[in-house]
Amino acid sequence: MARINDNYLKLQAGYLFPEISRRISEFTQANPEANVIRLGIGDVTRPLVPAVLKAFHEGVDEMAAVETFHGYGPEQGYDWLAQTIVDKAYKPLGVDLKPSEVFISDGSKCDTGNILDIFDLGNKVAIGDPVYPVYNDTNVMVGRSGEMDDQGYYEGLVYMPCTEENGFNPEFPKEKVDLIYLCFPNNPTGTVATKEQLQGWVDYALANDAIILFDAAYEAYITEAGVPHSIYEIEGSKQCAMEFRSFSKTAGFTGVRCGLTVVPEELMGTTATGEKYSINKLWNRRQCTKFNGVSYPVQKAAAAVYSDEGWAQTKEIIDFYMENARIIREGLTTAGFQCFGGINAPYIWLKTPAGMTSWDFFDKLLNECFVVGTPGSGFGPSGEGYFRLSAFGERDNIVKAVQRIKEKWGK
Ligand SMILES: *Cc1c(COP(=O)(O)O)cnc(C)c1O
């Protein structure tokens, strides 16, 4: 009989979101009249903007005629989309990239997981705690870890606690690591890193021959001037960092699927015999072999995000979500909660009152306010005692949810 990859059995069996669903359905069965407001999930709610939709439709129509039909495209994505990203997403930041350094994909969940294909299992990996679970679980799946301990940490992975004390910007790992996952603006804490803090990481990576895997999925939500949108705004970063971006949260592409990974030509790893080797070449080889590109209409739609009209419309939706975030953050602060994030990210990370556990707070919020959020402990041990509320949602729901919480906890 075929042997399975036993590493999968080390994973906690899809615990967080199924458990949330179970508790919601238990509650709604007992309270069918309750109007439950869900601020738990990390998915957008607003539809695609008109300019994007128009380009998407045009792309589909082109597929209908012999003259304009598109079959397989380049595995790395169409050059015109890569060039648009170089010009519209990076040049304004003062970052010069070549289209050959931009790899278009079907999303950055896939890319952050797939990237492990090109790195040796012997690499030490550092991840944040709390964390976007993909970084943790994909490393467990490839066999980089041992079993999970009682606390929820996997043996062999290096965890970097992100706490109130360190401003949710982790300290450098105490042991030597080779790959460092960073996510700013952060999911789940909603916090950002300053230019100086990111410079610290780049200097650290250069000094330790490590590579930073920088997830910038939420960069479009940054509202404060001076907060870096890209790791490439940091000096020396092209020698030590790759960056993941996505149209998912930026432009509502969670159900459309388009993302990108930047791998600068300067970025090098080492072979078993100690020679330098281009990470760009390796990732290109990986994608050409295992990926066949993103569909043509989707890439047309993605390019339209960066048209003048498309960006104005896209920005309006981001502003809408960020106004939601402001309403949540200010409302909860008024109600006496300590809140983090929500200024440069669509997530509010609040401290549970009176030292309640994340799950106790989840139950209380559901039972007394009919509001659903995400228990911080589901993102890692250091998330215990915290709770994530998402700013994705319709305005009246957001206002209603905040009102209920204020009535319950406000003085
Ligand atoms: C939503 C999200 C992504 C984007 O994933 P896609 O696969 O592009 O939809 C990436 N990283 C983080 C931290 C996210 O929350």
XYZ file of C-alpha atoms and ligand atoms in Angstrom:
426
model
C 0.000 0.000 0.000
C 1.185 3.529 -0.758
C 2.789 5.256 2.193
C 1.394 8.673 2.995
C 3.324 11.750 4.048
C 3.091 11.243 7.800
C 4.043 14.856 8.409
C 0.446 15.809 7.625
C -0.644 13.830 10.685
C 1.353 16.155 12.924
C -0.956 19.033 12.017
C -3.758 20.067 14.273
C -6.799 18.959 12.238
C -8.156 22.269 10.887
C -9.053 23.402 14.365
C -9.720 27.133 14.408
C -12.355 27.932 11.783
C -14.291 24.632 12.048
C -14.495 25.144 15.810
C -15.764 28.709 15.289
C -18.426 27.407 12.866
C -19.431 24.681 15.311
C -19.963 27.185 18.121
C -21.898 29.563 15.847
C -24.266 26.870 14.618
C -24.787 25.590 18.162
C -25.673 29.143 19.199
C -27.962 29.898 16.239
C -29.838 26.638 16.737
C -30.523 27.581 20.340
C -31.228 31.240 19.429
C -32.753 31.255 15.939
C -33.958 34.861 16.277
C -30.513 36.280 17.079
C -28.987 38.423 14.326
C -25.380 37.226 14.393
C -22.775 39.590 12.942
C -19.592 37.937 11.692
C -16.401 39.906 12.049
C -14.318 36.783 12.185
C -13.180 35.913 8.720
C -10.343 37.419 6.754
C -12.248 37.719 3.509
C -13.349 40.806 1.642
C -17.050 41.541 1.174
C -17.260 44.270 -1.490
C -17.576 43.258 -5.182
C -14.995 43.878 -7.907
C -14.839 47.518 -9.016
C -16.310 48.513 -12.425
C -12.981 49.146 -14.205
C -11.677 45.735 -13.166
C -14.902 44.022 -14.095
C -14.844 45.664 -17.527
C -11.310 44.419 -18.234
C -12.232 40.989 -16.912
C -15.228 40.819 -19.314
C -13.079 42.021 -22.225
C -10.564 39.303 -21.437
C -13.298 36.684 -21.526
C -14.633 38.052 -24.829
C -11.173 37.861 -26.382
C -11.157 34.163 -25.574
C -14.233 33.789 -27.826
C -12.581 34.679 -31.158
C -9.844 32.861 -33.080
C -7.892 36.100 -33.607
C -7.754 37.063 -29.949
C -7.882 33.677 -28.239
C -5.171 32.986 -25.643
C -3.901 29.520 -24.817
C -1.066 28.847 -22.389
C 0.569 32.059 -21.297
C 4.029 32.425 -19.784
C 4.332 30.484 -16.514
C 5.676 33.669 -14.891
C 2.678 35.715 -16.014
C 2.286 38.103 -18.942
C 5.058 40.628 -19.284
C 2.570 43.511 -19.537
C 1.181 42.696 -16.092
C 4.648 42.339 -14.557
C 5.625 45.674 -16.179
C 2.469 47.331 -14.830
C 3.327 46.126 -11.323
C 6.901 47.343 -11.661
C 5.699 50.778 -12.846
C 2.605 51.288 -10.710
C 3.182 49.327 -7.499
C 6.947 49.663 -7.016
C 8.316 52.670 -8.924
C 6.284 55.166 -6.823
C 7.995 53.734 -3.724
C 11.393 54.455 -5.237
C 11.916 50.747 -5.876
C 13.379 49.675 -9.242
C 12.529 46.159 -10.322
C 12.704 44.289 -13.612
C 9.625 42.447 -14.900
C 11.739 39.257 -14.811
C 11.892 39.657 -11.025
C 8.074 39.593 -10.741
C 6.336 36.203 -10.862
C 2.551 36.340 -11.297
C 0.653 33.580 -9.534
C -2.775 32.471 -8.416
C -2.293 33.943 -4.952
C 0.180 34.293 -2.164
C -1.155 31.521 0.029
C 0.072 29.181 -2.697
C 3.364 31.040 -3.157
C 4.236 31.225 0.541
C 3.651 27.481 0.736
C 5.238 26.509 -2.600
C 8.402 28.489 -1.962
C 9.557 25.710 0.364
C 10.128 23.533 -2.730
C 13.325 25.398 -3.515
C 14.892 25.318 -0.037
C 16.712 22.467 1.663
C 14.953 20.772 4.582
C 17.989 21.448 6.732
C 17.254 25.184 6.822
C 16.152 26.600 10.164
C 12.939 28.571 9.848
C 11.708 31.400 12.077
C 8.048 32.435 12.167
C 6.056 34.896 14.211
C 3.730 33.896 17.024
C 0.812 34.638 16.523
C 1.081 33.971 12.801
C -0.756 33.447 9.502
C -1.054 29.652 9.884
C 0.166 28.887 6.340
C 3.834 29.563 7.232
C 3.703 27.159 10.148
C 1.666 24.389 8.577
C 3.522 24.249 5.252
C 6.797 23.803 7.123
C 5.275 20.974 9.129
C 3.961 19.386 5.905
C 7.363 19.275 4.206
C 8.852 17.627 7.269
C 10.868 20.473 8.755
C 9.390 19.955 12.227
C 8.876 17.328 14.860
C 5.658 16.950 16.824
C 3.659 19.753 18.396
C 4.190 20.294 22.119
C 1.550 21.049 24.782
C 1.875 24.769 24.159
C 1.237 24.469 20.427
C 4.830 24.884 19.223
C 6.331 22.432 16.743
C 9.715 21.001 17.592
C 12.409 22.240 15.240
C 10.713 25.498 14.188
C 11.814 28.770 15.755
C 8.970 30.904 17.061
C 9.261 34.643 17.565
C 6.646 35.881 20.057
C 4.932 39.108 18.972
C 3.643 40.690 22.130
C 2.469 43.988 23.533
C 5.904 44.334 25.179
C 7.765 44.274 21.865
C 5.067 46.205 20.035
C 4.229 43.070 18.023
C 7.553 43.366 16.244
C 9.472 40.254 17.262
C 12.977 40.137 18.615
C 15.719 38.543 16.547
C 15.913 34.758 16.971
C 18.451 33.673 19.565
C 19.629 30.771 17.430
C 20.915 30.865 13.860
C 18.089 30.709 11.328
C 18.121 30.586 7.520
C 14.591 31.624 6.548
C 12.582 34.317 8.330
C 8.911 34.919 7.646
C 7.774 38.488 8.237
C 4.274 39.837 7.588
C 3.652 43.599 7.702
C 0.997 44.970 7.967
C 0.433 41.916 10.087
C -2.320 39.362 10.058
C -3.602 38.829 12.754
C -2.313 41.743 14.886
C -2.919 44.534 12.342
C 0.355 46.168 13.357
C 3.151 47.473 11.126
C 6.925 47.761 11.252
C 8.746 51.050 10.860
C 11.504 51.607 8.338
C 14.068 51.391 11.147
C 12.640 48.099 12.391
C 12.694 46.609 8.894
C 16.236 47.903 8.398
C 17.091 45.958 11.553
C 15.702 42.783 9.977
C 17.516 43.326 6.697
C 20.812 43.990 8.492
C 20.221 40.899 10.608
C 19.482 38.743 7.555
C 22.561 40.024 5.713
C 24.788 39.431 8.736
C 23.412 35.908 9.233
C 23.109 34.815 5.581
C 19.381 34.413 6.049
C 16.561 35.070 3.588
C 13.487 37.074 4.585
C 10.140 35.920 3.191
C 8.189 39.168 3.366
C 4.400 38.960 3.120
C 2.954 42.329 2.117
C -0.613 41.137 1.455
C -2.041 44.145 3.307
C 0.297 46.905 2.121
C -2.561 48.717 0.343
C -4.215 49.297 3.742
C -1.387 51.432 5.082
C -2.780 54.902 5.795
C 0.108 56.517 7.684
C 2.875 58.232 5.761
C 6.339 56.818 6.341
C 5.258 53.230 6.951
C 7.066 51.040 4.399
C 4.849 49.293 1.824
C 7.595 47.016 0.595
C 10.700 45.392 2.020
C 12.541 46.813 -1.019
C 12.253 50.294 0.440
C 14.940 49.074 2.835
C 18.606 49.325 1.917
C 20.261 45.979 1.236
C 16.973 44.088 1.004
C 17.427 42.867 -2.575
C 20.311 40.717 -1.374
C 18.272 39.049 1.350
C 14.506 39.231 0.762
C 11.706 38.061 -1.460
C 8.276 39.629 -1.256
C 4.788 38.188 -1.598
C 1.901 40.363 -2.703
C -1.678 39.622 -3.583
C -4.624 41.175 -5.362
C -6.873 39.397 -2.840
C -7.192 42.014 -0.112
C -5.960 44.877 -2.310
C -8.672 44.547 -4.939
C -11.175 41.924 -3.797
C -9.573 39.060 -5.737
C -10.019 36.408 -3.035
C -12.382 34.519 -5.345
C -10.659 35.552 -8.587
C -7.100 34.507 -7.629
C -4.069 36.550 -8.515
C -0.909 37.324 -6.599
C 2.771 37.826 -7.211
C 6.147 37.026 -5.790
C 9.157 39.268 -6.247
C 12.529 37.547 -6.397
C 15.362 40.009 -7.084
C 18.207 38.837 -9.305
C 20.676 39.710 -6.533
C 19.121 37.189 -4.147
C 21.343 34.134 -3.692
C 21.279 30.893 -1.788
C 24.041 28.341 -1.454
C 24.394 24.845 -2.904
C 25.467 21.770 -0.921
C 29.049 22.516 -1.958
C 28.838 26.123 -0.857
C 28.519 27.903 -4.226
C 26.082 30.775 -4.619
C 22.994 30.101 -6.700
C 20.277 32.464 -7.945
C 16.941 32.131 -6.108
C 15.241 33.841 -9.069
C 16.476 31.072 -11.397
C 15.341 28.375 -8.980
C 11.865 29.836 -8.497
C 11.549 30.310 -12.242
C 12.436 26.649 -12.740
C 9.962 25.585 -10.056
C 7.115 27.620 -11.544
C 7.827 26.488 -15.124
C 7.657 22.870 -14.050
C 4.760 22.903 -11.604
C 2.630 25.901 -12.627
C 1.021 26.903 -15.904
C 0.224 30.529 -15.275
C -2.823 32.536 -14.266
C -5.746 32.723 -16.680
C -5.628 35.502 -19.272
C -8.866 37.271 -18.235
C -7.715 37.298 -14.608
C -4.414 38.922 -15.552
C -6.325 41.493 -17.638
C -8.479 42.211 -14.599
C -5.413 42.474 -12.353
C -3.719 44.975 -14.681
C -6.888 47.098 -14.613
C -6.514 47.510 -10.834
C -3.571 49.794 -11.626
C -5.289 51.853 -14.322
C -6.124 55.386 -13.155
C -9.813 54.615 -13.003
C -9.293 51.163 -11.501
C -7.007 52.425 -8.767
C -9.346 55.289 -7.819
C -12.226 52.825 -7.484
C -10.069 50.292 -5.637
C -8.803 52.932 -3.235
C -12.378 53.908 -2.435
C -13.117 50.384 -1.231
C -9.949 50.209 0.822
C -10.944 53.534 2.411
C -14.388 52.101 3.106
C -12.886 49.125 4.964
C -10.496 51.385 6.825
C -13.389 53.573 7.944
C -14.939 50.354 9.288
C -11.656 49.712 11.084
C -11.730 53.205 12.599
C -15.304 52.698 13.817
C -14.377 49.393 15.460
C -11.147 50.642 16.993
C -12.557 53.879 18.349
C -15.801 52.269 19.535
C -14.007 49.526 21.396
C -11.455 51.897 22.850
C -14.353 53.998 24.168
C -15.848 50.839 25.657
C -12.624 50.365 27.587
C -10.820 47.820 25.432
C -7.148 48.006 24.672
C -6.883 47.849 20.875
C -3.968 47.399 18.513
C -3.881 47.591 14.720
C -6.763 48.914 12.659
C -4.835 51.979 11.460
C -2.704 50.478 8.694
C -4.497 47.136 8.398
C -8.082 45.893 8.277
C -7.681 43.987 11.549
C -8.170 45.108 15.139
C -6.322 43.063 17.732
C -7.872 43.632 21.110
C -6.861 42.501 24.539
C -9.560 40.437 26.211
C -10.952 42.082 29.342
C -9.968 40.953 32.823
C -7.563 38.307 31.585
C -10.231 36.170 29.920
C -8.984 33.482 27.557
C -9.532 34.115 23.865
C -12.163 31.367 23.640
C -14.033 32.526 26.770
C -14.223 35.972 25.232
C -15.410 34.444 21.946
C -18.291 32.718 23.767
C -19.203 35.808 25.746
C -19.200 38.036 22.668
C -21.315 35.538 20.741
C -23.787 34.897 23.547
C -24.213 38.448 24.780
C -23.585 40.612 21.692
C -24.243 38.110 18.873
C -20.906 39.133 17.404
C -18.344 36.691 16.031
C -14.600 37.331 15.999
C -11.508 35.144 15.926
C -9.816 33.940 19.118
C -6.205 35.116 19.152
C -5.008 31.800 20.545
C -5.969 30.204 17.222
C -3.027 32.027 15.600
C -0.445 30.766 18.086
C 0.255 30.508 21.809
C 1.210 34.185 22.140
C -2.217 35.123 20.783
C -3.859 33.860 23.982
C -5.684 36.665 25.733
C -6.231 38.502 22.433
C -9.023 38.604 19.891
C -9.142 39.601 16.210
C -11.964 41.621 14.703
C -12.018 42.131 10.964
C -13.018 45.390 9.273
C -14.310 43.560 6.206
C -18.082 43.819 6.199
C -21.034 46.051 5.540
C -21.199 49.370 7.391
C -24.509 48.888 9.182
C -23.309 45.548 10.568
C -20.072 47.085 11.781
C -21.930 49.951 13.479
C -24.448 47.563 15.034
C -21.716 45.233 16.320
C -19.809 48.095 17.921
C -23.014 49.446 19.471
C -23.777 46.082 21.060
C -20.275 45.749 22.447
C -20.427 49.288 23.853
C -23.777 48.575 25.528
C -22.357 45.459 27.121
C -18.954 46.787 28.175
C -19.084 50.565 27.930
C -19.327 52.461 31.182
C -5.155 36.881 2.814
C -3.701 36.724 3.008
C -2.866 36.427 1.929
C -3.398 36.348 0.525
O -3.648 35.069 0.120
P -4.131 34.787 -1.355
O -3.771 33.349 -1.556
O -3.363 35.676 -2.274
O -5.598 35.025 -1.407
C -1.504 36.295 2.142
N -0.983 36.477 3.379
C -1.744 36.787 4.425
C -1.104 37.022 5.731
C -3.128 36.907 4.285
O -3.879 37.205 5.343
